[in-house]
Coordinates of C-alpha atoms and ligand atoms in Angstrom, one line a residue:
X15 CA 244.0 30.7 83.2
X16 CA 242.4 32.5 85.6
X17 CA 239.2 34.0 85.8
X18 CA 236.7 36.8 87.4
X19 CA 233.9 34.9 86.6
X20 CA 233.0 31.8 85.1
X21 CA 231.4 33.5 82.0
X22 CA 234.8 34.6 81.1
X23 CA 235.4 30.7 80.3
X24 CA 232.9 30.8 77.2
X25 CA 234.5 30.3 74.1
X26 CA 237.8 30.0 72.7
X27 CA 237.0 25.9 72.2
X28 CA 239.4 23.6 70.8
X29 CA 239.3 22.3 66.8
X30 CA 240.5 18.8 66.9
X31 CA 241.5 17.0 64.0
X32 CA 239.6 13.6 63.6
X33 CA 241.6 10.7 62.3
X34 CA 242.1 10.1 59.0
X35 CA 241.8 6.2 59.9
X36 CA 238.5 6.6 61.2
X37 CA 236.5 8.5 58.3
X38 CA 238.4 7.1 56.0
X39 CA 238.3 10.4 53.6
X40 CA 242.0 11.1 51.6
X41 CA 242.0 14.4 50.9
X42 CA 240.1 16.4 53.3
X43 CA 241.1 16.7 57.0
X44 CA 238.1 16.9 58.7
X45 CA 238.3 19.1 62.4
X46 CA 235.9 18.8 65.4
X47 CA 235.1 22.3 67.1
X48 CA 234.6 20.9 70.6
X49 CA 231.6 23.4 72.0
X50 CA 230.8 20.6 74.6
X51 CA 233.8 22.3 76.3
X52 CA 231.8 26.0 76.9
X53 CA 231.9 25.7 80.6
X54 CA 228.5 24.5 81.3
X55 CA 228.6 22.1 78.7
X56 CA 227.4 23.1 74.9
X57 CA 227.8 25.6 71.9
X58 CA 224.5 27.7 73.7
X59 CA 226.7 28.9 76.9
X60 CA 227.5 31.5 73.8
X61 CA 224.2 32.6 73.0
X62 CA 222.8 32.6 76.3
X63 CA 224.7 34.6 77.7
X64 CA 225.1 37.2 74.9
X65 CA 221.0 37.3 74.8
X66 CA 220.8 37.5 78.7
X67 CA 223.7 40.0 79.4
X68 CA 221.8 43.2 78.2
X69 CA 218.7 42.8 80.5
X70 CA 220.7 41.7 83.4
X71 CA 221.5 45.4 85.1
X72 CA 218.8 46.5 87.3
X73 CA 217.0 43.0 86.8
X74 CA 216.8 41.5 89.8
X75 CA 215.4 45.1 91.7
X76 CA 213.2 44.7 89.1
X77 CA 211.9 41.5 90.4
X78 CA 212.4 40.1 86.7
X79 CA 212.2 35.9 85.7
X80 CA 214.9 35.0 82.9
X81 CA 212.2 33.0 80.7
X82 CA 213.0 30.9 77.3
X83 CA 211.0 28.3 75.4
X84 CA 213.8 25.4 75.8
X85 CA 214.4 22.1 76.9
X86 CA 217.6 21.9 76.6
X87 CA 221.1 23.3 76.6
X88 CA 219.8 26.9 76.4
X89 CA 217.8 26.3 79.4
X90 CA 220.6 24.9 81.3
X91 CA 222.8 27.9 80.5
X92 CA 220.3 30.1 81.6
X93 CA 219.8 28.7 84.7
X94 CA 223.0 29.2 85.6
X95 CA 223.5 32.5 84.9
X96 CA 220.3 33.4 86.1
X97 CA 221.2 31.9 89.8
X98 CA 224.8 33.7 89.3
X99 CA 222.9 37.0 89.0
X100 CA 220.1 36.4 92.1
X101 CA 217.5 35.8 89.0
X102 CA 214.9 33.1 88.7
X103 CA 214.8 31.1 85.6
X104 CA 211.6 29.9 84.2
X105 CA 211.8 26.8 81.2
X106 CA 208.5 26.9 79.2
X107 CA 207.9 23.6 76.9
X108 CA 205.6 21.6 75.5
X109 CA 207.4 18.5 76.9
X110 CA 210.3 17.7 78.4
X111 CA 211.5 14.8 76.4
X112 CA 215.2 13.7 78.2
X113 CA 214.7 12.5 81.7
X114 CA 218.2 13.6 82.3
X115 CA 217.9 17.1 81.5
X116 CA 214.9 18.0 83.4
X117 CA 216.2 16.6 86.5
X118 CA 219.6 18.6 85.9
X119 CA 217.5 21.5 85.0
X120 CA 215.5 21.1 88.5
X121 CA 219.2 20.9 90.0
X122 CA 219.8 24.0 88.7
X123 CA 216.6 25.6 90.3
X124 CA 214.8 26.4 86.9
X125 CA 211.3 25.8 87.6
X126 CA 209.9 24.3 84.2
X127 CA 206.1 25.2 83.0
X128 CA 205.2 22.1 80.3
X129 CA 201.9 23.8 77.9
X130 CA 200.5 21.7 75.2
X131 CA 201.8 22.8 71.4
X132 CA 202.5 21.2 68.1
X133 CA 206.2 21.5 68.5
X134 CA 208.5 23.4 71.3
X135 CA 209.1 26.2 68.4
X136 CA 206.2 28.2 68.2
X137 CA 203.5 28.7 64.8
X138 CA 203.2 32.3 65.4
X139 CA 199.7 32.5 63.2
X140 CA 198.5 29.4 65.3
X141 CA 196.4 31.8 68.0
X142 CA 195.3 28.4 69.4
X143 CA 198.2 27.4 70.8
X144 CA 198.7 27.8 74.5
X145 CA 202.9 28.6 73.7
X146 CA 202.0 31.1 71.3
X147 CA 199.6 32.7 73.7
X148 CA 202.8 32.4 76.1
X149 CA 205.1 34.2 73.6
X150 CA 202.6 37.1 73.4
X151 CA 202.1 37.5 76.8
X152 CA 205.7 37.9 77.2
X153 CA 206.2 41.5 75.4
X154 CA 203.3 42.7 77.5
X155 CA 204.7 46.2 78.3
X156 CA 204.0 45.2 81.9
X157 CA 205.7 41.2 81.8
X158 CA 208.3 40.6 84.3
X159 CA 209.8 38.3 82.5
X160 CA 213.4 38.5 81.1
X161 CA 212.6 36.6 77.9
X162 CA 215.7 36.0 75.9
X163 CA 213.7 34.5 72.8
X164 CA 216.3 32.4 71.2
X165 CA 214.7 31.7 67.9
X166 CA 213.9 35.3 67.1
X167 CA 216.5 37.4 69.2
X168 CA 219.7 38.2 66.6
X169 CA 222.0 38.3 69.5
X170 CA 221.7 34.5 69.4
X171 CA 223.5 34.4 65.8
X172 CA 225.6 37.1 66.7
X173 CA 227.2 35.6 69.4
X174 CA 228.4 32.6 67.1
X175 CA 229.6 36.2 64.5
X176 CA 231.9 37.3 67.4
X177 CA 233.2 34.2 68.8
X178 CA 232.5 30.6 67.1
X179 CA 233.3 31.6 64.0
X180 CA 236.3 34.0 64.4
X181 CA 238.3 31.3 66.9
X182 CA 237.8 28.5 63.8
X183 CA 239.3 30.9 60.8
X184 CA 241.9 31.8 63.5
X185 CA 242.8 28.1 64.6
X186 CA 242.9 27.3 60.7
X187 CA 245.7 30.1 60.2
X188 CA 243.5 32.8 59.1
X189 CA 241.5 30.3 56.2
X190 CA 237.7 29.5 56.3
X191 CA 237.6 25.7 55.6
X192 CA 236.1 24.3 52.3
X193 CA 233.7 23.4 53.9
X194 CA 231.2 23.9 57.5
X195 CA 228.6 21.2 59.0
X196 CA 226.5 22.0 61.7
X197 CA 223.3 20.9 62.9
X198 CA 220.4 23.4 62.9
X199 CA 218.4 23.8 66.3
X200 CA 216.8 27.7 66.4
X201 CA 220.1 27.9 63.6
X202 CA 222.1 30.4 65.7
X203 CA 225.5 28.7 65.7
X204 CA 225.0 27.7 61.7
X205 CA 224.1 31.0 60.7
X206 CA 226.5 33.3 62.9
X207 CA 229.2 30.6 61.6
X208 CA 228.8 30.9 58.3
X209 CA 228.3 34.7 57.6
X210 CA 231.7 34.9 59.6
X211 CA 233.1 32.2 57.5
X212 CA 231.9 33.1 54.0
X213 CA 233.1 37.2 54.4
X214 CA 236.7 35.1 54.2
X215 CA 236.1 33.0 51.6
X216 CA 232.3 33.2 49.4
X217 CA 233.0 29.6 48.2
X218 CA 232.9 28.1 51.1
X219 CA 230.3 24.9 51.6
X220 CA 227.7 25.2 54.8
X221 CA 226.0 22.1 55.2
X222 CA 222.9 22.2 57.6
X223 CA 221.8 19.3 59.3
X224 CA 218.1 18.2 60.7
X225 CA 216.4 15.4 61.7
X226 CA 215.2 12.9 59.6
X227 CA 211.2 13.3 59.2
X228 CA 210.0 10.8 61.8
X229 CA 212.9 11.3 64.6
X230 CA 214.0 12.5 67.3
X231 CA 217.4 14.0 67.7
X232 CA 217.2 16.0 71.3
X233 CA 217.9 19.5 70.6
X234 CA 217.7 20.0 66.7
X235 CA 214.4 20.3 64.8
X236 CA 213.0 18.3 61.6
X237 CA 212.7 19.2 58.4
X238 CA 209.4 20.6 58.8
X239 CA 209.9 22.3 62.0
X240 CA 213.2 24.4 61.1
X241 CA 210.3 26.4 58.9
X242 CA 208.8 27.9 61.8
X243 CA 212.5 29.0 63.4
X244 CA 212.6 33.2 63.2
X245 CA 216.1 32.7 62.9
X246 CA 216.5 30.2 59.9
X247 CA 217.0 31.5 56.5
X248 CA 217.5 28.6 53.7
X249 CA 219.6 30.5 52.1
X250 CA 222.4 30.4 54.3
X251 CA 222.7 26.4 54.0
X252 CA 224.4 25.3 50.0
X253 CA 222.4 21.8 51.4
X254 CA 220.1 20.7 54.0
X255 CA 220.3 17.3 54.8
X256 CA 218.5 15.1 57.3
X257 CA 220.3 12.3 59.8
X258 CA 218.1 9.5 61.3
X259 CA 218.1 9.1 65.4
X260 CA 220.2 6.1 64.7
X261 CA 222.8 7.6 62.2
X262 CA 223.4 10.2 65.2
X263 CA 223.6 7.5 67.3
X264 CA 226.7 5.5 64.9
X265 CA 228.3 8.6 64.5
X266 CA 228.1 9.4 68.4
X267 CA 229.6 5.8 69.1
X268 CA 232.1 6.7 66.6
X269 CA 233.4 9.5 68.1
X270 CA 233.3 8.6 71.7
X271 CA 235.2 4.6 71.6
X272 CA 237.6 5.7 68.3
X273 CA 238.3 9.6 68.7
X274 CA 238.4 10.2 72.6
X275 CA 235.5 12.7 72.3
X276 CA 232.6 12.3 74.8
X277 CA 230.0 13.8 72.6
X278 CA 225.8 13.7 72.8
X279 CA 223.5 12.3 69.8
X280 CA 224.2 15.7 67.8
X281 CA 227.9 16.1 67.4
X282 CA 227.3 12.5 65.7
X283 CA 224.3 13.6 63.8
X284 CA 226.8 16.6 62.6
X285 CA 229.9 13.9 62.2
X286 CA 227.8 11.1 60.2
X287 CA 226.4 13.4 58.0
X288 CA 230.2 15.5 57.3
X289 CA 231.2 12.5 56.2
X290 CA 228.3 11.3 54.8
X291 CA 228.8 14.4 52.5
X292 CA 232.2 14.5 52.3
X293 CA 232.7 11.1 50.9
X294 CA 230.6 12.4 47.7
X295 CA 233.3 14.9 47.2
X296 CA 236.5 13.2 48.0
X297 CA 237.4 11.8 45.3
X298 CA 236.8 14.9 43.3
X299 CA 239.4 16.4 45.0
X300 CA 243.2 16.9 44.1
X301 CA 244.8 19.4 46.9
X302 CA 244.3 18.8 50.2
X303 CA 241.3 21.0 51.8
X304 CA 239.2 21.0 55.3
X305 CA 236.2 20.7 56.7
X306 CA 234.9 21.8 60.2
X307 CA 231.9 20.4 62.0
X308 CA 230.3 21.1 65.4
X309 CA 230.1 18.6 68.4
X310 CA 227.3 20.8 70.7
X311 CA 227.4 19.4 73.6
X312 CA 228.2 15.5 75.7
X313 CA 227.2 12.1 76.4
X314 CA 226.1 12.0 79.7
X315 CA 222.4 13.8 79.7
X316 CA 221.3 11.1 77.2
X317 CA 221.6 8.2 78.5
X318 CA 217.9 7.0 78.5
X319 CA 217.6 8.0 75.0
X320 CA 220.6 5.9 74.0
X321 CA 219.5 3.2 76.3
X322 CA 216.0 3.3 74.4
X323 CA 217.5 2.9 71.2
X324 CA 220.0 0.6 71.7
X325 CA 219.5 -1.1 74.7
X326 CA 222.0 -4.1 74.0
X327 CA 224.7 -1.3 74.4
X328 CA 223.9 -1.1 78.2
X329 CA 223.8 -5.1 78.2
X330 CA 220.1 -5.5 78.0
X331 CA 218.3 -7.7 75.3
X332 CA 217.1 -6.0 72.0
X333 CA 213.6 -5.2 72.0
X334 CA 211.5 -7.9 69.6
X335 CA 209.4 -5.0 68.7
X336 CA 210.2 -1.8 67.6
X337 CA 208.8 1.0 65.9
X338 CA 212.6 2.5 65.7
X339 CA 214.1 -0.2 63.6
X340 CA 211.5 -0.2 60.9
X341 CA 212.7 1.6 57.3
X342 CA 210.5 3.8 55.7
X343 CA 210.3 1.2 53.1
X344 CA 208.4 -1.3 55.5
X345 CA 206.3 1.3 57.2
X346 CA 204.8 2.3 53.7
X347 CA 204.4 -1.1 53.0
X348 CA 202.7 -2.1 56.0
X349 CA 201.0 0.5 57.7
X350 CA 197.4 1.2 56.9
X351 CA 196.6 4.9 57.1
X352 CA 193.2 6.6 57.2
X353 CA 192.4 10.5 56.7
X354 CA 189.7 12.5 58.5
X355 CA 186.5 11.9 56.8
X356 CA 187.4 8.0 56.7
X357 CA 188.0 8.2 60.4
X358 CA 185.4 10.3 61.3
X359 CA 182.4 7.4 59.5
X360 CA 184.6 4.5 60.9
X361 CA 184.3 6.0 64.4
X362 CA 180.2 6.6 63.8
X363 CA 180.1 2.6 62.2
X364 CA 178.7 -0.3 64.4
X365 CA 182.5 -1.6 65.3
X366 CA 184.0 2.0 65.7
X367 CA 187.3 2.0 66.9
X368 CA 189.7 2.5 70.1
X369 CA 191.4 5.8 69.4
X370 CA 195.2 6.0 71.0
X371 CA 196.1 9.2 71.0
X372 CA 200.3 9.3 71.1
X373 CA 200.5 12.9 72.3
X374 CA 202.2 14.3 75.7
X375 CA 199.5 14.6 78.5
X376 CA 199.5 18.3 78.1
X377 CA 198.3 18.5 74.2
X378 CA 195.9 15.6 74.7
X379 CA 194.5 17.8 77.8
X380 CA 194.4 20.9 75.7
X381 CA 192.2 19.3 72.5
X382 CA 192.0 15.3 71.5
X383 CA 189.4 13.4 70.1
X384 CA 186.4 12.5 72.3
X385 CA 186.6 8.9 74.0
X386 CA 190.5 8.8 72.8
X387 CA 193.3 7.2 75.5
X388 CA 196.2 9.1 75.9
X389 CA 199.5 6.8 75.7
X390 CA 202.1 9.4 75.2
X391 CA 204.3 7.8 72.2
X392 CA 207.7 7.2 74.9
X393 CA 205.6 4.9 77.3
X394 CA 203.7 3.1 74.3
X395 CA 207.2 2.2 73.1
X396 CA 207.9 0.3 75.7
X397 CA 204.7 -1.3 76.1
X398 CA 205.0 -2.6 73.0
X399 CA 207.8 -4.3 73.5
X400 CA 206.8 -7.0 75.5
X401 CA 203.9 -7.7 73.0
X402 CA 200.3 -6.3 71.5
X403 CA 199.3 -4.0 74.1
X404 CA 195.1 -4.3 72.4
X405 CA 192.9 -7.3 72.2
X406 CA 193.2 -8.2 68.0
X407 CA 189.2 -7.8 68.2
X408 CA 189.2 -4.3 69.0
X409 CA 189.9 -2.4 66.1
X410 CA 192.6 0.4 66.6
X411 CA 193.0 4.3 65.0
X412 CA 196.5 6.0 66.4
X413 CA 196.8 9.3 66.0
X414 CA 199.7 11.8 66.7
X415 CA 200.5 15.6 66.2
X416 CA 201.1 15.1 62.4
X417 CA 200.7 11.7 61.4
X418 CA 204.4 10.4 61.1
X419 CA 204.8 8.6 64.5
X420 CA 201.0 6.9 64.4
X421 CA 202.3 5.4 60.7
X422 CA 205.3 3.7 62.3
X423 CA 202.9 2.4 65.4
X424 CA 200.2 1.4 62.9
X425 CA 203.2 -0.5 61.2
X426 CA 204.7 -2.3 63.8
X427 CA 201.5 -3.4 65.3
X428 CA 200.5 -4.9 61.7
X429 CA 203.5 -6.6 61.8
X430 CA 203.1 -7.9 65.3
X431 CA 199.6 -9.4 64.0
X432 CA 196.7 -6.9 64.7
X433 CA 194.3 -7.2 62.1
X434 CA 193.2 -3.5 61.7
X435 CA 195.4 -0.9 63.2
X436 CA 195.3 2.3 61.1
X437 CA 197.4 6.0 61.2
X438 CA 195.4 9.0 61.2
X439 CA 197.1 10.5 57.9
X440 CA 198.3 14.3 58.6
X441 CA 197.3 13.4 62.6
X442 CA 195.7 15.7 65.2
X443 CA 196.6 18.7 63.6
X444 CA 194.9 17.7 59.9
X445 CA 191.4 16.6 62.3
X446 CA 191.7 20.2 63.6
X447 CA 192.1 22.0 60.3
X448 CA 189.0 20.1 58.5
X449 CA 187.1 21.1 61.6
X450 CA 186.4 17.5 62.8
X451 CA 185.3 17.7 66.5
X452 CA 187.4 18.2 69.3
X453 CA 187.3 18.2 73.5
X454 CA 189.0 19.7 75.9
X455 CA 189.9 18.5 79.6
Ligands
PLP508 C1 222.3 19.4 71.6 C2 222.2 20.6 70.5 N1 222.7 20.4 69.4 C3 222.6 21.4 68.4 C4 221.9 22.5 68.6 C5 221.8 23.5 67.5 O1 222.3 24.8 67.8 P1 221.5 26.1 67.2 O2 220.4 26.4 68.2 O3 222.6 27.1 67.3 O4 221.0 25.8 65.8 C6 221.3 22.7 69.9 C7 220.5 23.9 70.2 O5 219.9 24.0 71.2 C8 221.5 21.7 70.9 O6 220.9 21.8 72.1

């Protein structure tokens, strides 16, 4: 193999066959399409580069910034090919979530801009918010800015029409499999993948994957926020299921001590919940038939947020108390939530409570509720740990973008013995819309 450039090296990944021994399924043979091999290290080397390549002649005497709304593997993609074609990269974000990849992203020389917003995928009718504002400014006719807007730009799907999903018929002797799993993240890959897939065979099964409500998986969205995605049409997915941080994290573990395949929390999100589907169909089956799933990128990048939810993997002791290990079924039991209008007299009463708002620093700076703290939701995990981080006198209201992590908080501290701790139901964003007050830095 040898090369002009190192973009020549995108694609053409291998499809690995997992072993029957270790998912256990008897008549499906389930392949791996290995996109952590793209050479700088995940299934969006593709995309990148087929969004940036049309703006890149003339780019640089044009003074032009490459500029995409991503924290992740886009970002590092575009970084490098922005510094292989004498470009600047810029990452805008509303926070940087993986230690890991913002350092390697500095490496790179991408200078990141964190701006306060519900989610890292922008509400285009939400004028408020500083991304969206962002976004508009850059198709200003006069912007400098080579924006390659993943979750809108079709050449993001279309590179996964041209490459990802031609290289798997071909590697399966010119068959579609029965059925496709693939996580959804601005749905590029999943989309592109499955038009190419279904043209050969209409029957076949696409299975998108998201995170489970409360989670996070780095690099795919929730259920809720895939909605606001340009590029995600529901109809392309036969089922959308979601995957809990710590089922991507079994199926991670899986993969990387049984099947030799250094994968990061979303190939095992995409392998737990293949088989997790697969099993329901297995026995229905009488002839043999295949399955292909996607393993986006690797290990190394995530090791703090492995190490934060399973700590006794990396020989520390596991944390007495932790919001991660509660099921839903205990958080609704023990969590004590409180909407706007109840929080809004509690606050006015003669015992009002401390407010804790979970939110990054940019957000809270942006809007939050007057006389709140800010403990952004990562570093009140791990103050929690050791213990309650309140006096039990002081009553408590957490609040959080939507209401899903403050719930879990209000749950474990209830648990750990505070007498009133209580979620802000539908968080930060339901205070907004009933037009409670809110400050600004
Ligand atoms: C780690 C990881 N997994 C999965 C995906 C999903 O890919 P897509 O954006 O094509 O839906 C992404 C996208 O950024 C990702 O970074």
């Amino acid at each position: 193999m040898r090369y002009d450039s190192i973009t020549e090296a995108i694609g053409n990944t291998p499809l690995v066959r997992i072993d029957p021994a270790v998912h256990g399924l008897r008549h499906i043979d389930l392949y791996a399409k290995l996109e952590m091999l793209n050479p700088f290290g995940s299934v969006k080397d593709r995309s990148a580069w087929n969004m940036a390549r049309p703006g890149l002649a003339g780019a640089a005497e044009r003074g032009e910034t490459v500029v995409e709304l991503s924290s992740g593997n886009t970002a590092k993609a575009l970084a490098l090919l922005a510094g292989m074609h004498g470009l600047r990269f810029k990452s805008v974000t509303n926070r940087m979530r993986v230690p890991e990849i913002k350092e390697l992203l500095l490496l790179l020389g991408a200078e990141i801009e964190e701006l306060p917003g519900q989610s890292e995928c922008l509400d285009p009718t939400d004028t408020e918010d500083p991304l969206t504002r962002f976004h508009q400014a850059l198709a200003e006719p006069q912007s400098t800015y080579l924006h390659t807007d993943q979750y809108f730009n079709p050449r993001n799907t279309e590179a996964h029409v041209a490459g990802t999903g031609p290289e798997i018929v071909k590697d399966l002797d010119g068959r579609a499999p029965d059925w496709f799993i693939a996580c959804v993240g601005t749905a590029g890959s999943s989309t592109g993948v499955a038009r190419v897939l279904r043209e050969h065979d209409p029957d076949v099964q696409v299975v998108g994957l998201v995170a489970h409500k409360s989670d996070f998986i780095p690099g795919i969205r929730t259920i809720d926020e895939v909605h606001q995605v340009g590029l995600f049409d529901p109809a392309t997915y036969d089922t959308i299921a979601s995957v809990t941080a710590d089922e991507a994290l079994d199926g991670m573990l899986t993969l990387i001590r049984r099947c030799g395949l250094l994968t990061g929390p979303t190939g095992g999100a995409a392998y737990h919940g293949a088989v997790r589907h697969l099993h329901t169909v297995d026995a229905d089956s009488t002839e043999r038939r295949t399955a292909v799933f996607i393993v986006c990128d690797r290990a190394e990048s995530y090791l703090s947020y492995v190490r934060q939810r399973r700590p006794e993997l990396f020989g520390r002791p596991a944390p007495k108390n932790s919001a991660h290990t509660l099921t839903d079924a205990e958080v609704r039991a023990e969590a004590t939530v409180i909407d706007t209008e109840g929080a809004r007299r509690w606050l006015a009463s003669e015992h009002p409570p401390l407010v804790v708002d979970l939110r990054g620093p940019h957000a809270y700076a942006a809007l939050h509720i007057d006389g709140s703290v800010n403990i952004v939701d990562e570093l009140f995990d791990e103050l929690v740990r050791t213990g309650l981080p309140f006096s039990k006198n002081r009553p408590v209201l957490l609040a959080c973008p939507v209401g899903e992590k403050s719930t879990r908080y209000a749950a474990l501290l209830t648990r750990m013995g505070h007498p009133d701790v209580r979620s802000l139901s539908g968080g930060i964003v339901a205070w907004r819309d009933a037009g409670a007050p809110l400050v600004r830095d």
